[in-house]
Amino acid sequence: MLNKLNLYRLVVFATGFISFLILHQFLDVSLTENVMFDYFHPEADSYSYFEVGQWIYHQTPSPNLAYRPVLFPFILISLFEIGGAWAIFVYHIVIYCWAHFLLHMAVKKISNSIIIASLASFLFLSNFTLIGLTFHGLSETTVIFGLCIIIYILAKRIAQEISSERFWSLIILAISLLVLVKPVFLIPALIVLVLSAYMLLRRKLKIIKSIIFSATISVLMLIGQAAIVKQNFGEFKISKIGAVTYKNYLFSQVYVHKHQMSRAYSMQAVNEMSETELKDFATSNLKLTIRTFCYNIKDNIQADPFMQVYKDEECSKSSVQYMKVYNNSLFYFLIVIGVLVFFQIIMIYKSNPQRSAMILCIFMLLLYMVCITGIAYGQRDRLIITSLPIWIFLGTLMLNPKDIKSGFWLNKKD
């Protein structure tokens, strides 16, 4: 028999699935291999993952191996080999539902409020861009699932349901796996590894097998990925995509504004610059670069939805209009979250500095996820979508009808 807790969990998971079945009907999209891989266009991101997957299975050479870590392409092509585009679509639906479940349960665990957890569910499930991404061979859905796992682990630690050692061993492994899906998580992963090493050396953590195992596996995975790039392209890096993105987007964008040239010419000019010339260009145009970077962040947050079909304004009209309001509101909501988190950290610092530091770390991850969008543009709201579970988790937990001094962050056991 199902007890009340298991029944509640089943209802939460089923709600995510039923919501998906209903809401995806509002999108003007059908599932085909061409849609999943953007008609196999050489410049499409989904096709770049496909190509790396072909290298894994058939050793087919691809320049995209320099830019795409191997974990997500391996998942993608393994599913494709088993059941084509439908197998990938089913995988995306499953992790979409699990991500929602984990986020909902994490918010409920901290807030002890079904209403606030339901608000988190609404914000997650009503994002049509995320629903639309399940039809494409892109990494965003997998990244969001990974972040929801991390958020759930954080919630269990805040609620004192797992030990500090168990928490660190799980976080180390989870964040390192995300690096092999999207290389922007390399910096957070390195910070986590350094912090865990520091705490072990200062004997703030017990040296247990799970932490040593997680750290070893994580370091080996990162070294393995860097070794693949080194062997094929001569550079010991997780990915070379960072430098390419800076040149082809942010710096070429600054060049366009500076010299009033076409984007194609600007990209060519920037890519022909040496590293020294590029640094000199950025330094001499520092104000313009910063202004362009900040504009990109705001523009990416308030961007048109990913699933919008520009050739036909009537396609997915209701969901597109909803997402435009959603994204425009998000910019101001993120500002409010930042202000509230600041005051929340101050309020609970004296009573629980460790908890205050943990909230700050969650906020810093959100800030990092938002700020890295500033180096690129023109991808609609795909660039900001991966921050979805973090801002929902923080934002819903800033609601504080019970205790204005501590919020939901302080457990009664403290």
GROMACS .gro file of C-alpha atoms in nm:
model
  414
    1MET     CA    1   0.000   0.000   0.000
    2LEU     CA    2   0.106   0.356  -0.067
    3ASN     CA    3   0.159   0.575   0.238
    4LYS     CA    4   0.078   0.947   0.223
    5LEU     CA    5   0.434   1.051   0.137
    6ASN     CA    6   0.471   0.802  -0.149
    7LEU     CA    7   0.126   0.895  -0.279
    8TYR     CA    8   0.225   1.262  -0.272
    9ARG     CA    9   0.547   1.184  -0.462
   10LEU     CA   10   0.351   0.988  -0.721
   11VAL     CA   11   0.107   1.277  -0.767
   12VAL     CA   12   0.394   1.526  -0.811
   13PHE     CA   13   0.564   1.312  -1.075
   14ALA     CA   14   0.235   1.242  -1.253
   15THR     CA   15   0.151   1.613  -1.252
   16GLY     CA   16   0.470   1.686  -1.444
   17PHE     CA   17   0.394   1.416  -1.700
   18ILE     CA   18   0.029   1.514  -1.748
   19SER     CA   19   0.125   1.881  -1.772
   20PHE     CA   20   0.375   1.800  -2.046
   21LEU     CA   21   0.119   1.596  -2.242
   22ILE     CA   22  -0.127   1.885  -2.232
   23LEU     CA   23   0.103   2.183  -2.283
   24HIS     CA   24   0.315   2.045  -2.566
   25GLN     CA   25  -0.005   2.046  -2.775
   26PHE     CA   26   0.021   2.427  -2.781
   27LEU     CA   27   0.350   2.410  -2.974
   28ASP     CA   28   0.358   2.390  -3.350
   29VAL     CA   29   0.611   2.107  -3.366
   30SER     CA   30   0.614   1.740  -3.463
   31LEU     CA   31   0.878   1.483  -3.381
   32THR     CA   32   1.107   1.378  -3.667
   33GLU     CA   33   1.479   1.312  -3.704
   34ASN     CA   34   1.508   1.637  -3.902
   35VAL     CA   35   1.352   1.837  -3.618
   36MET     CA   36   1.559   1.656  -3.354
   37PHE     CA   37   1.885   1.743  -3.532
   38ASP     CA   38   1.780   2.067  -3.703
   39TYR     CA   39   1.775   1.909  -4.047
   40PHE     CA   40   2.136   1.793  -3.994
   41HIS     CA   41   2.261   2.141  -4.076
   42PRO     CA   42   2.642   2.154  -4.027
   43GLU     CA   43   2.621   2.471  -3.814
   44ALA     CA   44   2.336   2.349  -3.590
   45ASP     CA   45   2.428   2.276  -3.227
   46SER     CA   46   2.221   1.957  -3.224
   47TYR     CA   47   2.410   1.829  -3.528
   48SER     CA   48   2.743   1.906  -3.359
   49TYR     CA   49   2.644   1.671  -3.074
   50PHE     CA   50   2.538   1.415  -3.336
   51GLU     CA   51   2.879   1.436  -3.504
   52VAL     CA   52   3.069   1.385  -3.177
   53GLY     CA   53   2.846   1.086  -3.106
   54GLN     CA   54   2.941   0.945  -3.445
   55TRP     CA   55   3.307   0.984  -3.348
   56ILE     CA   56   3.244   0.789  -3.027
   57TYR     CA   57   3.071   0.502  -3.207
   58HIS     CA   58   3.239   0.500  -3.549
   59GLN     CA   59   3.556   0.713  -3.506
   60THR     CA   60   3.426   0.956  -3.768
   61PRO     CA   61   3.651   1.269  -3.755
   62SER     CA   62   3.476   1.590  -3.653
   63PRO     CA   63   3.602   1.939  -3.563
   64ASN     CA   64   3.317   1.957  -3.310
   65LEU     CA   65   3.509   1.717  -3.086
   66ALA     CA   66   3.712   2.022  -2.980
   67TYR     CA   67   3.401   2.198  -2.853
   68ARG     CA   68   3.158   1.932  -2.727
   69PRO     CA   69   3.245   1.715  -2.424
   70VAL     CA   70   3.165   1.351  -2.485
   71LEU     CA   71   2.902   1.261  -2.222
   72PHE     CA   72   2.593   1.417  -2.378
   73PRO     CA   73   2.681   1.308  -2.737
   74PHE     CA   74   2.731   0.955  -2.600
   75ILE     CA   75   2.385   0.960  -2.437
   76LEU     CA   76   2.230   1.112  -2.749
   77ILE     CA   77   2.370   0.868  -3.004
   78SER     CA   78   2.325   0.565  -2.778
   79LEU     CA   79   1.954   0.646  -2.759
   80PHE     CA   80   1.942   0.721  -3.132
   81GLU     CA   81   2.097   0.383  -3.211
   82ILE     CA   82   1.837   0.213  -2.992
   83GLY     CA   83   1.519   0.387  -3.103
   84GLY     CA   84   1.592   0.687  -3.324
   85ALA     CA   85   1.447   1.030  -3.247
   86TRP     CA   86   1.168   0.875  -3.039
   87ALA     CA   87   1.413   0.723  -2.790
   88ILE     CA   88   1.576   1.066  -2.739
   89PHE     CA   89   1.233   1.226  -2.701
   90VAL     CA   90   1.126   0.971  -2.438
   91TYR     CA   91   1.455   1.028  -2.252
   92HIS     CA   92   1.389   1.402  -2.251
   93ILE     CA   93   1.035   1.356  -2.120
   94VAL     CA   94   1.158   1.126  -1.840
   95ILE     CA   95   1.430   1.363  -1.719
   96TYR     CA   96   1.193   1.660  -1.760
   97CYS     CA   97   0.947   1.491  -1.522
   98TRP     CA   98   1.224   1.387  -1.281
   99ALA     CA   99   1.370   1.737  -1.281
  100HIS     CA  100   1.030   1.883  -1.192
  101PHE     CA  101   0.983   1.620  -0.920
  102LEU     CA  102   1.323   1.691  -0.761
  103LEU     CA  103   1.275   2.069  -0.773
  104HIS     CA  104   0.926   2.048  -0.622
  105MET     CA  105   1.039   1.817  -0.343
  106ALA     CA  106   1.345   2.035  -0.272
  107VAL     CA  107   1.131   2.348  -0.230
  108LYS     CA  108   0.878   2.161  -0.018
  109LYS     CA  109   1.156   2.015   0.197
  110ILE     CA  110   1.285   2.363   0.287
  111SER     CA  111   0.958   2.557   0.297
  112ASN     CA  112   0.735   2.281   0.436
  113SER     CA  113   0.466   2.440   0.222
  114ILE     CA  114   0.271   2.265  -0.054
  115ILE     CA  115   0.156   2.606  -0.182
  116ILE     CA  116   0.509   2.738  -0.233
  117ALA     CA  117   0.623   2.406  -0.383
  118SER     CA  118   0.325   2.423  -0.619
  119LEU     CA  119   0.431   2.773  -0.725
  120ALA     CA  120   0.776   2.632  -0.806
  121SER     CA  121   0.606   2.359  -1.011
  122PHE     CA  122   0.399   2.616  -1.201
  123LEU     CA  123   0.704   2.826  -1.292
  124PHE     CA  124   0.888   2.515  -1.410
  125LEU     CA  125   0.609   2.337  -1.596
  126SER     CA  126   0.470   2.646  -1.768
  127ASN     CA  127   0.799   2.726  -1.941
  128PHE     CA  128   0.717   2.644  -2.303
  129THR     CA  129   1.078   2.690  -2.413
  130LEU     CA  130   1.182   2.399  -2.191
  131ILE     CA  131   0.897   2.190  -2.331
  132GLY     CA  132   1.002   2.278  -2.685
  133LEU     CA  133   1.363   2.177  -2.618
  134THR     CA  134   1.255   1.817  -2.557
  135PHE     CA  135   1.199   1.789  -2.933
  136HIS     CA  136   1.562   1.881  -3.008
  137GLY     CA  137   1.892   1.701  -2.959
  138LEU     CA  138   2.027   1.976  -2.735
  139SER     CA  139   2.185   1.955  -2.390
  140GLU     CA  140   1.969   2.205  -2.199
  141THR     CA  141   1.716   1.950  -2.069
  142THR     CA  142   1.996   1.727  -1.940
  143VAL     CA  143   2.170   2.025  -1.776
  144ILE     CA  144   1.849   2.128  -1.600
  145PHE     CA  145   1.802   1.771  -1.476
  146GLY     CA  146   2.157   1.772  -1.338
  147LEU     CA  147   2.102   2.105  -1.164
  148CYS     CA  148   1.778   1.978  -1.010
  149ILE     CA  149   1.972   1.682  -0.868
  150ILE     CA  150   2.221   1.925  -0.713
  151ILE     CA  151   1.939   2.143  -0.575
  152TYR     CA  152   1.772   1.838  -0.418
  153ILE     CA  153   2.101   1.736  -0.255
  154LEU     CA  154   2.141   2.091  -0.123
  155ALA     CA  155   1.788   2.081   0.018
  156LYS     CA  156   1.856   1.751   0.195
  157ARG     CA  157   2.171   1.900   0.348
  158ILE     CA  158   1.992   2.216   0.460
  159ALA     CA  159   1.723   1.997   0.617
  160GLN     CA  160   2.003   1.796   0.787
  161GLU     CA  161   1.893   1.471   0.624
  162ILE     CA  162   2.242   1.381   0.499
  163SER     CA  163   2.585   1.420   0.654
  164SER     CA  164   2.834   1.681   0.539
  165GLU     CA  165   3.062   1.410   0.400
  166ARG     CA  166   2.779   1.250   0.201
  167PHE     CA  167   2.675   1.592   0.071
  168TRP     CA  168   3.023   1.676  -0.060
  169SER     CA  169   3.077   1.337  -0.222
  170LEU     CA  170   2.749   1.369  -0.414
  171ILE     CA  171   2.803   1.733  -0.513
  172ILE     CA  172   3.155   1.663  -0.641
  173LEU     CA  173   3.030   1.385  -0.866
  174ALA     CA  174   2.720   1.569  -0.988
  175ILE     CA  175   2.893   1.894  -1.083
  176SER     CA  176   3.178   1.709  -1.257
  177LEU     CA  177   2.933   1.510  -1.468
  178LEU     CA  178   2.773   1.840  -1.572
  179VAL     CA  179   3.111   1.956  -1.705
  180LEU     CA  180   3.102   1.664  -1.950
  181VAL     CA  181   2.761   1.785  -2.069
  182LYS     CA  182   2.830   2.159  -2.080
  183PRO     CA  183   3.187   2.290  -2.029
  184VAL     CA  184   3.073   2.616  -1.863
  185PHE     CA  185   3.046   2.414  -1.540
  186LEU     CA  186   3.424   2.365  -1.529
  187ILE     CA  187   3.479   2.669  -1.305
  188PRO     CA  188   3.209   2.567  -1.050
  189ALA     CA  189   3.346   2.212  -1.055
  190LEU     CA  190   3.701   2.328  -0.986
  191ILE     CA  191   3.576   2.550  -0.702
  192VAL     CA  192   3.391   2.254  -0.548
  193LEU     CA  193   3.699   2.032  -0.575
  194VAL     CA  194   3.926   2.299  -0.422
  195LEU     CA  195   3.682   2.368  -0.138
  196SER     CA  196   3.642   2.000  -0.057
  197ALA     CA  197   4.020   1.952  -0.059
  198TYR     CA  198   4.061   2.255   0.171
  199MET     CA  199   3.800   2.122   0.415
  200LEU     CA  200   3.963   1.780   0.419
  201LEU     CA  201   4.305   1.931   0.488
  202ARG     CA  202   4.162   2.149   0.766
  203ARG     CA  203   3.986   1.839   0.903
  204LYS     CA  204   3.645   2.000   0.873
  205LEU     CA  205   3.540   1.690   0.681
  206LYS     CA  206   3.612   1.331   0.768
  207ILE     CA  207   3.821   1.149   0.510
  208ILE     CA  208   3.580   0.877   0.400
  209LYS     CA  209   3.580   0.643   0.102
  210SER     CA  210   3.286   0.812  -0.073
  211ILE     CA  211   3.461   1.154  -0.089
  212ILE     CA  212   3.789   1.003  -0.208
  213PHE     CA  213   3.602   0.794  -0.465
  214SER     CA  214   3.398   1.090  -0.594
  215ALA     CA  215   3.700   1.320  -0.613
  216THR     CA  216   3.911   1.057  -0.790
  217ILE     CA  217   3.640   0.973  -1.043
  218SER     CA  218   3.572   1.342  -1.107
  219VAL     CA  219   3.938   1.431  -1.165
  220LEU     CA  220   3.983   1.129  -1.393
  221MET     CA  221   3.676   1.228  -1.598
  222LEU     CA  222   3.800   1.583  -1.642
  223ILE     CA  223   4.152   1.468  -1.731
  224GLY     CA  224   4.007   1.213  -1.974
  225GLN     CA  225   3.803   1.477  -2.155
  226ALA     CA  226   4.102   1.713  -2.173
  227ALA     CA  227   4.318   1.426  -2.303
  228ILE     CA  228   4.072   1.366  -2.590
  229VAL     CA  229   4.100   1.732  -2.696
  230LYS     CA  230   4.479   1.719  -2.655
  231GLN     CA  231   4.514   1.406  -2.866
  232ASN     CA  232   4.299   1.538  -3.150
  233PHE     CA  233   4.369   1.913  -3.142
  234GLY     CA  234   4.693   1.958  -2.947
  235GLU     CA  235   4.550   2.155  -2.652
  236PHE     CA  236   4.494   2.012  -2.303
  237LYS     CA  237   4.150   2.165  -2.246
  238ILE     CA  238   3.805   2.040  -2.154
  239SER     CA  239   3.674   2.232  -2.453
  240LYS     CA  240   3.787   2.507  -2.691
  241ILE     CA  241   3.440   2.653  -2.723
  242GLY     CA  242   3.503   2.942  -2.480
  243ALA     CA  243   3.760   3.119  -2.697
  244VAL     CA  244   3.552   3.064  -3.010
  245THR     CA  245   3.239   3.205  -2.844
  246TYR     CA  246   3.422   3.515  -2.720
  247LYS     CA  247   3.560   3.585  -3.067
  248ASN     CA  248   3.254   3.501  -3.276
  249TYR     CA  249   3.004   3.675  -3.049
  250LEU     CA  250   3.115   3.929  -2.787
  251PHE     CA  251   3.434   4.065  -2.947
  252SER     CA  252   3.300   4.060  -3.301
  253GLN     CA  253   2.989   4.235  -3.168
  254VAL     CA  254   3.209   4.506  -3.014
  255TYR     CA  255   3.400   4.529  -3.344
  256VAL     CA  256   3.071   4.583  -3.530
  257HIS     CA  257   2.975   4.872  -3.299
  258LYS     CA  258   3.325   5.019  -3.311
  259HIS     CA  259   3.383   5.011  -3.686
  260GLN     CA  260   3.027   4.985  -3.822
  261MET     CA  261   3.117   4.678  -4.027
  262SER     CA  262   2.907   4.373  -4.113
  263ARG     CA  263   2.909   4.084  -3.866
  264ALA     CA  264   3.076   3.853  -4.118
  265TYR     CA  265   3.363   4.097  -4.172
  266SER     CA  266   3.393   4.162  -3.799
  267MET     CA  267   3.414   3.789  -3.720
  268GLN     CA  268   3.686   3.749  -3.980
  269ALA     CA  269   3.882   4.048  -3.846
  270VAL     CA  270   3.859   3.932  -3.483
  271ASN     CA  271   3.953   3.573  -3.564
  272GLU     CA  272   4.263   3.694  -3.745
  273MET     CA  273   4.383   3.878  -3.432
  274SER     CA  274   4.654   3.723  -3.216
  275GLU     CA  275   4.591   3.678  -2.842
  276THR     CA  276   4.791   3.995  -2.770
  277GLU     CA  277   4.598   4.196  -3.030
  278LEU     CA  278   4.271   4.066  -2.892
  279LYS     CA  279   4.362   4.171  -2.538
  280ASP     CA  280   4.468   4.514  -2.660
  281PHE     CA  281   4.142   4.549  -2.853
  282ALA     CA  282   3.935   4.457  -2.546
  283THR     CA  283   4.136   4.685  -2.320
  284SER     CA  284   4.119   4.986  -2.552
  285ASN     CA  285   3.744   4.934  -2.590
  286LEU     CA  286   3.676   4.833  -2.232
  287LYS     CA  287   3.368   5.052  -2.174
  288LEU     CA  288   3.209   4.940  -2.501
  289THR     CA  289   3.289   4.575  -2.421
  290ILE     CA  290   3.135   4.598  -2.072
  291ARG     CA  291   2.831   4.782  -2.205
  292THR     CA  292   2.782   4.521  -2.479
  293PHE     CA  293   2.829   4.238  -2.227
  294CYS     CA  294   2.564   4.383  -1.993
  295TYR     CA  295   2.327   4.449  -2.282
  296ASN     CA  296   2.359   4.087  -2.392
  297ILE     CA  297   2.268   3.962  -2.045
  298LYS     CA  298   1.951   4.173  -2.033
  299ASP     CA  299   1.864   4.090  -2.393
  300ASN     CA  300   1.913   3.716  -2.339
  301ILE     CA  301   1.691   3.716  -2.029
  302GLN     CA  302   1.413   3.907  -2.207
  303ALA     CA  303   1.464   3.727  -2.539
  304ASP     CA  304   1.193   3.582  -2.758
  305PRO     CA  305   1.115   3.216  -2.682
  306PHE     CA  306   1.320   2.944  -2.846
  307MET     CA  307   1.021   2.765  -2.998
  308GLN     CA  308   0.889   3.075  -3.178
  309VAL     CA  309   0.859   3.033  -3.554
  310TYR     CA  310   0.948   3.370  -3.703
  311LYS     CA  311   0.831   3.282  -4.054
  312ASP     CA  312   0.474   3.240  -3.932
  313GLU     CA  313   0.364   3.463  -3.645
  314GLU     CA  314   0.048   3.255  -3.596
  315CYS     CA  315   0.243   2.938  -3.509
  316SER     CA  316   0.229   2.864  -3.136
  317LYS     CA  317   0.086   3.214  -3.092
  318SER     CA  318  -0.056   3.171  -2.740
  319SER     CA  319   0.253   2.999  -2.598
  320VAL     CA  320   0.483   3.254  -2.764
  321GLN     CA  321   0.292   3.547  -2.616
  322TYR     CA  322   0.294   3.381  -2.275
  323MET     CA  323   0.671   3.325  -2.289
  324LYS     CA  324   0.735   3.684  -2.392
  325VAL     CA  325   0.557   3.800  -2.075
  326TYR     CA  326   0.737   3.527  -1.876
  327ASN     CA  327   1.082   3.633  -2.000
  328ASN     CA  328   1.019   4.006  -1.967
  329SER     CA  329   0.907   3.955  -1.607
  330LEU     CA  330   1.206   3.732  -1.533
  331PHE     CA  331   1.456   4.017  -1.563
  332TYR     CA  332   1.288   4.210  -1.280
  333PHE     CA  333   1.227   3.894  -1.079
  334LEU     CA  334   1.600   3.816  -1.085
  335ILE     CA  335   1.676   4.163  -0.949
  336VAL     CA  336   1.425   4.110  -0.667
  337ILE     CA  337   1.579   3.770  -0.590
  338GLY     CA  338   1.924   3.928  -0.564
  339VAL     CA  339   1.803   4.193  -0.317
  340LEU     CA  340   1.604   3.945  -0.105
  341VAL     CA  341   1.889   3.692  -0.094
  342PHE     CA  342   2.124   3.965   0.028
  343PHE     CA  343   1.894   4.055   0.319
  344GLN     CA  344   1.818   3.690   0.394
  345ILE     CA  345   2.190   3.610   0.425
  346ILE     CA  346   2.240   3.901   0.666
  347MET     CA  347   1.937   3.801   0.875
  348ILE     CA  348   2.050   3.446   0.940
  349TYR     CA  349   2.427   3.499   0.948
  350LYS     CA  350   2.457   3.526   1.328
  351SER     CA  351   2.232   3.231   1.402
  352ASN     CA  352   2.381   3.002   1.136
  353PRO     CA  353   2.683   3.129   0.936
  354GLN     CA  354   2.724   2.794   0.758
  355ARG     CA  355   2.368   2.808   0.629
  356SER     CA  356   2.420   3.167   0.524
  357ALA     CA  357   2.730   3.065   0.328
  358MET     CA  358   2.536   2.787   0.157
  359ILE     CA  359   2.265   3.028   0.041
  360LEU     CA  360   2.537   3.262  -0.087
  361CYS     CA  361   2.692   2.974  -0.285
  362ILE     CA  362   2.356   2.893  -0.448
  363PHE     CA  363   2.311   3.259  -0.538
  364MET     CA  364   2.666   3.283  -0.676
  365LEU     CA  365   2.596   2.983  -0.901
  366LEU     CA  366   2.283   3.160  -1.027
  367LEU     CA  367   2.481   3.481  -1.082
  368TYR     CA  368   2.746   3.287  -1.273
  369MET     CA  369   2.485   3.113  -1.491
  370VAL     CA  370   2.325   3.448  -1.574
  371CYS     CA  371   2.649   3.636  -1.637
  372ILE     CA  372   2.800   3.381  -1.877
  373THR     CA  373   2.512   3.449  -2.115
  374GLY     CA  374   2.668   3.791  -2.177
  375ILE     CA  375   2.936   3.654  -2.408
  376ALA     CA  376   2.683   3.538  -2.669
  377TYR     CA  377   2.360   3.653  -2.830
  378GLY     CA  378   2.105   3.561  -3.093
  379GLN     CA  379   2.003   3.225  -2.941
  380ARG     CA  380   1.670   3.351  -2.807
  381ASP     CA  381   1.607   3.232  -2.448
  382ARG     CA  382   1.813   2.912  -2.482
  383LEU     CA  383   2.106   3.083  -2.313
  384ILE     CA  384   1.918   3.166  -1.993
  385ILE     CA  385   1.700   2.855  -1.971
  386THR     CA  386   1.956   2.644  -1.780
  387SER     CA  387   1.935   2.882  -1.483
  388LEU     CA  388   1.564   2.799  -1.451
  389PRO     CA  389   1.576   2.556  -1.155
  390ILE     CA  390   1.820   2.773  -0.958
  391TRP     CA  391   1.618   3.095  -0.973
  392ILE     CA  392   1.295   2.907  -0.907
  393PHE     CA  393   1.450   2.742  -0.600
  394LEU     CA  394   1.587   3.069  -0.462
  395GLY     CA  395   1.294   3.283  -0.570
  396THR     CA  396   1.016   3.072  -0.422
  397LEU     CA  397   1.206   3.034  -0.096
  398MET     CA  398   1.231   3.409  -0.056
  399LEU     CA  399   0.858   3.407   0.016
  400ASN     CA  400   0.837   3.428   0.391
  401PRO     CA  401   0.493   3.456   0.547
  402LYS     CA  402   0.590   3.280   0.872
  403ASP     CA  403   0.916   3.428   0.997
  404ILE     CA  404   1.060   3.739   0.836
  405LYS     CA  405   1.386   3.704   1.028
  406SER     CA  406   1.492   3.362   0.908
  407GLY     CA  407   1.277   3.255   0.617
  408PHE     CA  408   1.263   2.887   0.543
  409TRP     CA  409   1.639   2.844   0.550
  410LEU     CA  410   1.676   2.777   0.921
  411ASN     CA  411   1.571   2.433   1.033
  412LYS     CA  412   1.394   2.416   1.368
  413LYS     CA  413   1.660   2.171   1.486
  414ASP     CA  414   1.914   2.454   1.469
   0.00000   0.00000   0.00000
